[in-house]
PDB file of C-alpha atoms in Angstrom:
ATOM      1  CA  LEU C   1     -99.559 184.624  -5.481  1.00 52.00           C
ATOM      2  CA  GLY C   2     -97.478 186.925  -3.580  1.00 54.00           C
ATOM      3  CA  LYS C   3     -94.344 188.387  -4.847  1.00 62.00           C
ATOM      4  CA  SER C   4     -91.279 186.186  -4.367  1.00 55.00           C
ATOM      5  CA  SER C   5     -88.692 188.668  -3.953  1.00 54.00           C
ATOM      6  CA  ARG C   6     -88.219 192.425  -3.250  1.00 59.00           C
ATOM      7  CA  VAL C   7     -86.222 194.621  -5.594  1.00 65.00           C
ATOM      8  CA  GLU C   8     -82.681 193.432  -5.567  1.00 71.00           C
ATOM      9  CA  PRO C   9     -80.623 195.258  -2.983  1.00 62.00           C
ATOM     10  CA  ALA C  10     -77.481 197.144  -3.828  1.00 58.00           C
ATOM     11  CA  PRO C  11     -74.681 194.600  -3.243  1.00 53.00           C
ATOM     12  CA  VAL C  12     -72.612 195.007  -0.008  1.00 46.00           C
ATOM     13  CA  ARG C  13     -68.939 194.693  -0.675  1.00 46.00           C
ATOM     14  CA  GLY C  14     -67.489 196.039   2.422  1.00 48.00           C
ATOM     15  CA  SER C  15     -67.602 198.798   4.980  1.00 45.00           C
ATOM     16  CA  MET C  16     -66.138 202.373   5.161  1.00 41.00           C
ATOM     17  CA  SER C  17     -62.717 202.435   6.593  1.00 45.00           C
ATOM     18  CA  SER C  18     -61.706 206.168   6.135  1.00 43.00           C
ATOM     19  CA  GLY C  19     -64.952 207.929   6.704  1.00 50.00           C
ATOM     20  CA  ALA C  20     -65.401 211.392   5.239  1.00 55.00           C
ATOM     21  CA  VAL C  21     -62.162 211.229   3.282  1.00 47.00           C
ATOM     22  CA  VAL C  22     -63.314 208.161   1.231  1.00 50.00           C
ATOM     23  CA  LYS C  23     -66.767 209.650   0.753  1.00 62.00           C
ATOM     24  CA  SER C  24     -65.306 212.887  -0.503  1.00 70.00           C
ATOM     25  CA  ALA C  25     -63.055 211.025  -3.076  1.00 68.00           C
ATOM     26  CA  VAL C  26     -65.868 208.870  -4.308  1.00 66.00           C
ATOM     27  CA  GLU C  27     -68.147 211.822  -4.603  1.00 75.00           C
ATOM     28  CA  ALA C  28     -65.552 213.516  -6.775  1.00 81.00           C
ATOM     29  CA  LYS C  29     -65.540 210.391  -8.998  1.00 81.00           C
ATOM     30  CA  TYR C  30     -69.295 210.477  -9.179  1.00 82.00           C
ATOM     31  CA  THR C  31     -69.298 214.011 -10.356  1.00 84.00           C
ATOM     32  CA  GLN C  32     -66.717 213.385 -12.967  1.00 86.00           C
ATOM     33  CA  ALA C  33     -68.437 210.316 -14.211  1.00 86.00           C
ATOM     34  CA  LEU C  34     -71.940 211.953 -14.436  1.00 84.00           C
ATOM     35  CA  ALA C  35     -70.259 214.998 -16.165  1.00 87.00           C
ATOM     36  CA  GLN C  36     -68.609 212.658 -18.725  1.00 85.00           C
ATOM     37  CA  LEU C  37     -72.063 210.823 -19.271  1.00 86.00           C
ATOM     38  CA  LEU C  38     -73.959 214.106 -19.807  1.00 85.00           C
ATOM     39  CA  SER C  39     -71.306 215.463 -22.197  1.00 87.00           C
ATOM     40  CA  SER C  40     -71.670 212.251 -24.263  1.00 85.00           C
ATOM     41  CA  SER C  41     -75.179 213.069 -25.461  1.00 82.00           C
ATOM     42  CA  GLU C  42     -74.075 213.600 -29.035  1.00 82.00           C
ATOM     43  CA  ALA C  43     -71.375 211.061 -29.016  1.00 82.00           C
ATOM     44  CA  ASN C  44     -71.189 207.846 -30.917  1.00 90.00           C
ATOM     45  CA  ALA C  45     -72.465 204.572 -29.506  1.00 92.00           C
ATOM     46  CA  SER C  46     -69.083 203.419 -28.377  1.00 92.00           C
ATOM     47  CA  ASP C  47     -68.357 206.538 -26.393  1.00 91.00           C
ATOM     48  CA  GLN C  48     -71.748 206.493 -24.832  1.00 91.00           C
ATOM     49  CA  GLY C  49     -71.463 202.866 -23.825  1.00 93.00           C
ATOM     50  CA  ALA C  50     -68.192 203.725 -22.155  1.00 93.00           C
ATOM     51  CA  ALA C  51     -69.779 206.554 -20.218  1.00 92.00           C
ATOM     52  CA  PHE C  52     -72.544 204.242 -19.049  1.00 93.00           C
ATOM     53  CA  ARG C  53     -70.026 201.813 -17.839  1.00 93.00           C
ATOM     54  CA  GLY C  54     -67.951 204.519 -16.087  1.00 91.00           C
ATOM     55  CA  LEU C  55     -70.971 205.717 -14.079  1.00 91.00           C
ATOM     56  CA  ARG C  56     -71.949 202.140 -13.261  1.00 92.00           C
ATOM     57  CA  GLU C  57     -68.324 201.495 -11.887  1.00 91.00           C
ATOM     58  CA  VAL C  58     -68.597 204.645  -9.771  1.00 88.00           C
ATOM     59  CA  LEU C  59     -72.052 203.543  -8.401  1.00 89.00           C
ATOM     60  CA  GLY C  60     -70.425 200.169  -7.531  1.00 88.00           C
ATOM     61  CA  THR C  61     -67.615 201.980  -5.644  1.00 84.00           C
ATOM     62  CA  LEU C  62     -70.241 203.958  -3.694  1.00 82.00           C
ATOM     63  CA  GLU C  63     -72.080 200.789  -2.922  1.00 82.00           C
ATOM     64  CA  SER C  64     -68.918 199.300  -1.526  1.00 80.00           C
ATOM     65  CA  GLN C  65     -68.239 202.361   0.673  1.00 75.00           C
ATOM     66  CA  CYS C  66     -71.518 202.317   2.579  1.00 70.00           C
ATOM     67  CA  GLU C  67     -71.836 200.769   5.867  1.00 62.00           C
ATOM     68  CA  ASP C  68     -73.637 197.541   5.803  1.00 59.00           C
ATOM     69  CA  GLU C  69     -76.680 198.759   7.763  1.00 55.00           C
ATOM     70  CA  ASP C  70     -77.407 201.873   5.642  1.00 65.00           C
ATOM     71  CA  ILE C  71     -76.377 200.727   2.239  1.00 69.00           C
ATOM     72  CA  GLU C  72     -79.963 200.487   0.904  1.00 75.00           C
ATOM     73  CA  GLU C  73     -81.207 203.799   2.131  1.00 80.00           C
ATOM     74  CA  THR C  74     -78.100 205.602   1.064  1.00 81.00           C
ATOM     75  CA  MET C  75     -77.935 204.110  -2.293  1.00 86.00           C
ATOM     76  CA  VAL C  76     -81.595 204.596  -3.086  1.00 88.00           C
ATOM     77  CA  LYS C  77     -80.897 208.269  -2.661  1.00 87.00           C
ATOM     78  CA  VAL C  78     -78.046 208.162  -5.021  1.00 88.00           C
ATOM     79  CA  TYR C  79     -79.968 206.224  -7.632  1.00 92.00           C
ATOM     80  CA  LEU C  80     -82.698 209.038  -7.378  1.00 92.00           C
ATOM     81  CA  ARG C  81     -80.075 211.672  -7.664  1.00 90.00           C
ATOM     82  CA  VAL C  82     -78.553 210.001 -10.828  1.00 91.00           C
ATOM     83  CA  CYS C  83     -82.031 210.160 -12.609  1.00 92.00           C
ATOM     84  CA  GLN C  84     -82.851 213.687 -11.465  1.00 91.00           C
ATOM     85  CA  GLU C  85     -79.457 214.944 -12.684  1.00 91.00           C
ATOM     86  CA  GLY C  86     -80.053 213.901 -16.318  1.00 92.00           C
ATOM     87  CA  ALA C  87     -78.761 210.388 -16.661  1.00 92.00           C
ATOM     88  CA  LEU C  88     -82.257 208.814 -17.282  1.00 95.00           C
ATOM     89  CA  SER C  89     -83.099 211.143 -20.212  1.00 94.00           C
ATOM     90  CA  LEU C  90     -79.704 210.472 -21.725  1.00 94.00           C
ATOM     91  CA  LEU C  91     -80.063 206.721 -21.371  1.00 95.00           C
ATOM     92  CA  ILE C  92     -83.403 206.841 -23.035  1.00 96.00           C
ATOM     93  CA  LYS C  93     -82.060 208.935 -25.915  1.00 95.00           C
ATOM     94  CA  ALA C  94     -79.025 206.601 -26.395  1.00 95.00           C
ATOM     95  CA  LEU C  95     -81.280 203.372 -26.530  1.00 96.00           C
ATOM     96  CA  THR C  96     -83.552 205.081 -28.903  1.00 96.00           C
ATOM     97  CA  THR C  97     -80.704 206.503 -31.117  1.00 95.00           C
ATOM     98  CA  HIS C  98     -78.615 203.367 -31.197  1.00 95.00           C
ATOM     99  CA  PRO C  99     -80.911 200.339 -31.126  1.00 95.00           C
ATOM    100  CA  ASP C 100     -78.474 198.225 -33.035  1.00 96.00           C
ATOM    101  CA  SER C 101     -75.530 198.985 -30.817  1.00 96.00           C
ATOM    102  CA  LEU C 102     -74.638 195.965 -28.629  1.00 96.00           C
ATOM    103  CA  ASP C 103     -72.428 198.178 -26.276  1.00 95.00           C
ATOM    104  CA  VAL C 104     -75.234 200.604 -25.725  1.00 96.00           C
ATOM    105  CA  ALA C 105     -77.805 197.849 -25.138  1.00 97.00           C
ATOM    106  CA  GLU C 106     -75.682 196.059 -22.570  1.00 97.00           C
ATOM    107  CA  SER C 107     -74.266 198.961 -20.665  1.00 96.00           C
ATOM    108  CA  GLY C 108     -77.661 200.816 -20.942  1.00 96.00           C
ATOM    109  CA  THR C 109     -79.817 198.075 -19.750  1.00 97.00           C
ATOM    110  CA  GLU C 110     -77.411 197.390 -16.747  1.00 96.00           C
ATOM    111  CA  LEU C 111     -77.678 200.956 -15.612  1.00 96.00           C
ATOM    112  CA  LEU C 112     -81.375 200.991 -15.921  1.00 96.00           C
ATOM    113  CA  ARG C 113     -81.442 197.912 -13.893  1.00 96.00           C
ATOM    114  CA  VAL C 114     -79.269 199.494 -11.126  1.00 95.00           C
ATOM    115  CA  LEU C 115     -81.455 202.858 -11.235  1.00 95.00           C
ATOM    116  CA  ALA C 116     -84.708 200.734 -10.813  1.00 95.00           C
ATOM    117  CA  ARG C 117     -83.560 199.557  -7.462  1.00 92.00           C
ATOM    118  CA  ALA C 118     -85.073 202.859  -6.258  1.00 92.00           C
ATOM    119  CA  PRO C 119     -88.760 202.294  -6.401  1.00 90.00           C
ATOM    120  CA  GLU C 120     -89.317 206.012  -6.911  1.00 91.00           C
ATOM    121  CA  ASN C 121     -87.327 205.761 -10.259  1.00 95.00           C
ATOM    122  CA  GLN C 122     -89.479 202.901 -11.568  1.00 95.00           C
ATOM    123  CA  HIS C 123     -92.529 204.794 -12.708  1.00 93.00           C
ATOM    124  CA  ALA C 124     -90.302 207.613 -14.158  1.00 95.00           C
ATOM    125  CA  ILE C 125     -88.401 205.067 -16.121  1.00 96.00           C
ATOM    126  CA  TRP C 126     -91.542 203.401 -17.464  1.00 95.00           C
ATOM    127  CA  GLU C 127     -93.097 206.863 -18.347  1.00 95.00           C
ATOM    128  CA  ALA C 128     -89.921 207.709 -20.255  1.00 96.00           C
ATOM    129  CA  GLY C 129     -90.354 204.539 -22.348  1.00 97.00           C
ATOM    130  CA  GLY C 130     -87.578 202.598 -20.572  1.00 97.00           C
ATOM    131  CA  ILE C 131     -89.457 199.294 -20.183  1.00 97.00           C
ATOM    132  CA  LYS C 132     -90.287 199.274 -24.040  1.00 97.00           C
ATOM    133  CA  LEU C 133     -86.641 200.013 -24.788  1.00 98.00           C
ATOM    134  CA  ILE C 134     -85.422 197.265 -22.551  1.00 98.00           C
ATOM    135  CA  VAL C 135     -87.734 194.852 -24.308  1.00 98.00           C
ATOM    136  CA  ALA C 136     -86.609 196.216 -27.733  1.00 98.00           C
ATOM    137  CA  SER C 137     -82.920 195.569 -26.719  1.00 98.00           C
ATOM    138  CA  MET C 138     -83.846 192.005 -25.761  1.00 98.00           C
ATOM    139  CA  ASN C 139     -85.435 191.416 -29.169  1.00 98.00           C
ATOM    140  CA  SER C 140     -82.668 193.066 -31.089  1.00 97.00           C
ATOM    141  CA  HIS C 141     -79.934 191.250 -29.190  1.00 98.00           C
ATOM    142  CA  SER C 142     -81.661 187.922 -28.295  1.00 97.00           C
ATOM    143  CA  GLU C 143     -78.521 185.844 -28.559  1.00 97.00           C
ATOM    144  CA  HIS C 144     -76.288 188.064 -26.199  1.00 97.00           C
ATOM    145  CA  VAL C 145     -76.143 186.691 -22.798  1.00 98.00           C
ATOM    146  CA  GLY C 146     -75.158 190.136 -21.030  1.00 97.00           C
ATOM    147  CA  VAL C 147     -78.211 191.984 -22.648  1.00 98.00           C
ATOM    148  CA  GLN C 148     -80.553 189.338 -21.728  1.00 98.00           C
ATOM    149  CA  ARG C 149     -79.179 189.006 -18.071  1.00 98.00           C
ATOM    150  CA  GLU C 150     -79.337 192.813 -17.421  1.00 97.00           C
ATOM    151  CA  SER C 151     -82.664 193.267 -19.103  1.00 98.00           C
ATOM    152  CA  CYS C 152     -84.300 190.290 -17.099  1.00 98.00           C
ATOM    153  CA  GLY C 153     -82.879 191.737 -14.106  1.00 97.00           C
ATOM    154  CA  ALA C 154     -84.255 195.219 -14.809  1.00 97.00           C
ATOM    155  CA  LEU C 155     -87.691 193.803 -15.485  1.00 97.00           C
ATOM    156  CA  ARG C 156     -87.429 191.749 -12.219  1.00 96.00           C
ATOM    157  CA  ASN C 157     -86.972 195.217 -10.487  1.00 95.00           C
ATOM    158  CA  PHE C 158     -89.847 196.818 -12.221  1.00 95.00           C
ATOM    159  CA  SER C 159     -92.050 193.809 -11.460  1.00 92.00           C
ATOM    160  CA  MET C 160     -91.852 194.563  -7.708  1.00 89.00           C
ATOM    161  CA  GLU C 161     -93.616 197.834  -8.304  1.00 86.00           C
ATOM    162  CA  ASP C 162     -97.585 197.783  -7.935  1.00 81.00           C
ATOM    163  CA  GLY C 163     -99.062 198.995 -11.099  1.00 86.00           C
ATOM    164  CA  LEU C 164     -96.202 198.052 -13.356  1.00 92.00           C
ATOM    165  CA  GLU C 165     -96.904 194.379 -13.766  1.00 90.00           C
ATOM    166  CA  ASP C 166     -99.482 194.930 -16.407  1.00 89.00           C
ATOM    167  CA  LYS C 167     -97.384 197.505 -18.050  1.00 92.00           C
ATOM    168  CA  ILE C 168     -94.489 195.127 -18.371  1.00 95.00           C
ATOM    169  CA  MET C 169     -96.961 192.643 -20.017  1.00 92.00           C
ATOM    170  CA  GLU C 170     -98.313 195.305 -22.303  1.00 92.00           C
ATOM    171  CA  ASP C 171     -94.843 196.470 -23.308  1.00 94.00           C
ATOM    172  CA  GLY C 172     -93.969 192.776 -24.247  1.00 95.00           C
ATOM    173  CA  GLY C 173     -91.845 192.012 -21.356  1.00 96.00           C
ATOM    174  CA  VAL C 174     -93.196 188.554 -20.513  1.00 94.00           C
ATOM    175  CA  LYS C 175     -92.746 187.241 -24.004  1.00 95.00           C
ATOM    176  CA  ALA C 176     -89.185 188.660 -24.100  1.00 97.00           C
ATOM    177  CA  ILE C 177     -88.303 187.037 -20.610  1.00 97.00           C
ATOM    178  CA  VAL C 178     -89.665 183.654 -21.832  1.00 96.00           C
ATOM    179  CA  ALA C 179     -87.717 184.011 -25.094  1.00 98.00           C
ATOM    180  CA  ALA C 180     -84.551 184.647 -23.075  1.00 98.00           C
ATOM    181  CA  MET C 181     -85.083 181.587 -20.928  1.00 98.00           C
ATOM    182  CA  LYS C 182     -85.528 179.467 -24.099  1.00 97.00           C
ATOM    183  CA  CYS C 183     -82.684 180.852 -25.915  1.00 97.00           C
ATOM    184  CA  HIS C 184     -80.266 180.840 -22.887  1.00 98.00           C
ATOM    185  CA  HIS C 185     -81.473 177.679 -21.102  1.00 96.00           C
ATOM    186  CA  SER C 186     -77.875 176.878 -19.827  1.00 97.00           C
ATOM    187  CA  GLU C 187     -77.190 180.388 -18.638  1.00 97.00           C
ATOM    188  CA  SER C 188     -77.790 180.320 -14.776  1.00 97.00           C
ATOM    189  CA  GLU C 189     -77.865 184.155 -14.349  1.00 97.00           C
ATOM    190  CA  VAL C 190     -80.341 184.628 -17.089  1.00 98.00           C
ATOM    191  CA  GLN C 191     -82.454 181.922 -15.693  1.00 97.00           C
ATOM    192  CA  ARG C 192     -82.432 183.205 -12.207  1.00 97.00           C
ATOM    193  CA  GLU C 193     -83.292 186.780 -13.207  1.00 97.00           C
ATOM    194  CA  ALA C 194     -85.980 185.543 -15.576  1.00 97.00           C
ATOM    195  CA  CYS C 195     -87.578 183.183 -12.945  1.00 96.00           C
ATOM    196  CA  TRP C 196     -87.622 185.822 -10.388  1.00 94.00           C
ATOM    197  CA  ALA C 197     -89.344 188.362 -12.813  1.00 95.00           C
ATOM    198  CA  ILE C 198     -91.928 185.659 -13.953  1.00 93.00           C
ATOM    199  CA  ALA C 199     -92.609 184.695 -10.303  1.00 92.00           C
ATOM    200  CA  ASN C 200     -93.119 188.358  -9.362  1.00 90.00           C
ATOM    201  CA  LEU C 201     -95.412 188.871 -12.478  1.00 90.00           C
ATOM    202  CA  SER C 202     -97.434 185.731 -11.757  1.00 84.00           C
ATOM    203  CA  GLY C 203     -99.875 187.743  -9.534  1.00 70.00           C
ATOM    204  CA  SER C 204    -100.748 189.790 -12.699  1.00 61.00           C
ATOM    205  CA  VAL C 205    -104.242 188.688 -14.337  1.00 50.00           C
ATOM    206  CA  ALA C 206    -102.710 189.693 -17.700  1.00 55.00           C
ATOM    207  CA  CYS C 207     -99.713 187.706 -17.141  1.00 55.00           C
ATOM    208  CA  ARG C 208    -101.615 184.584 -15.985  1.00 56.00           C
ATOM    209  CA  GLU C 209    -103.823 184.830 -19.158  1.00 59.00           C
ATOM    210  CA  ALA C 210    -100.871 185.182 -21.577  1.00 55.00           C
TER     211      ALA C 210
END
């Protein structure tokens, strides 16, 4: 079976109206949000969750300021930059240090989902242990809709990268997705992301044999 869906695109919310002025303002917000995130490395779970959400909000603003035709190319570069400038290592550390924090689990898996829209980030996140941590968050917070939705969405993005399908299986991703579908059978967004991920993974021999 072929893959049913490409990696989710960055959502288009509008087009740029004030050119370089808007880009400059958003760039300043991005720099501030990233600095806040990096400075939270030794903070408590609540502060780190807030820092993750702050960066995610800025990325959403950047997405909305890109022209429709170049949003994906532009945002992929931004997602790469975020990882390269230290956000990935901090995300991994936070999810490892605060496994019981619902705030870190939800905001952290959401940010990993967004960063995984850049194919070049996907292997880096897996190599850092990101997929295992996403699965661990799903297992620890199985009844929380937000964690399950964002985690299934992240695994959907990873499932589009050749070579990662079996890694997702090995790290327990398929079982976690199926568990999410059973636990949240009435939640349409969880079901949508989970079904896309399973459809993408269906080409994996390991997944078919599970």
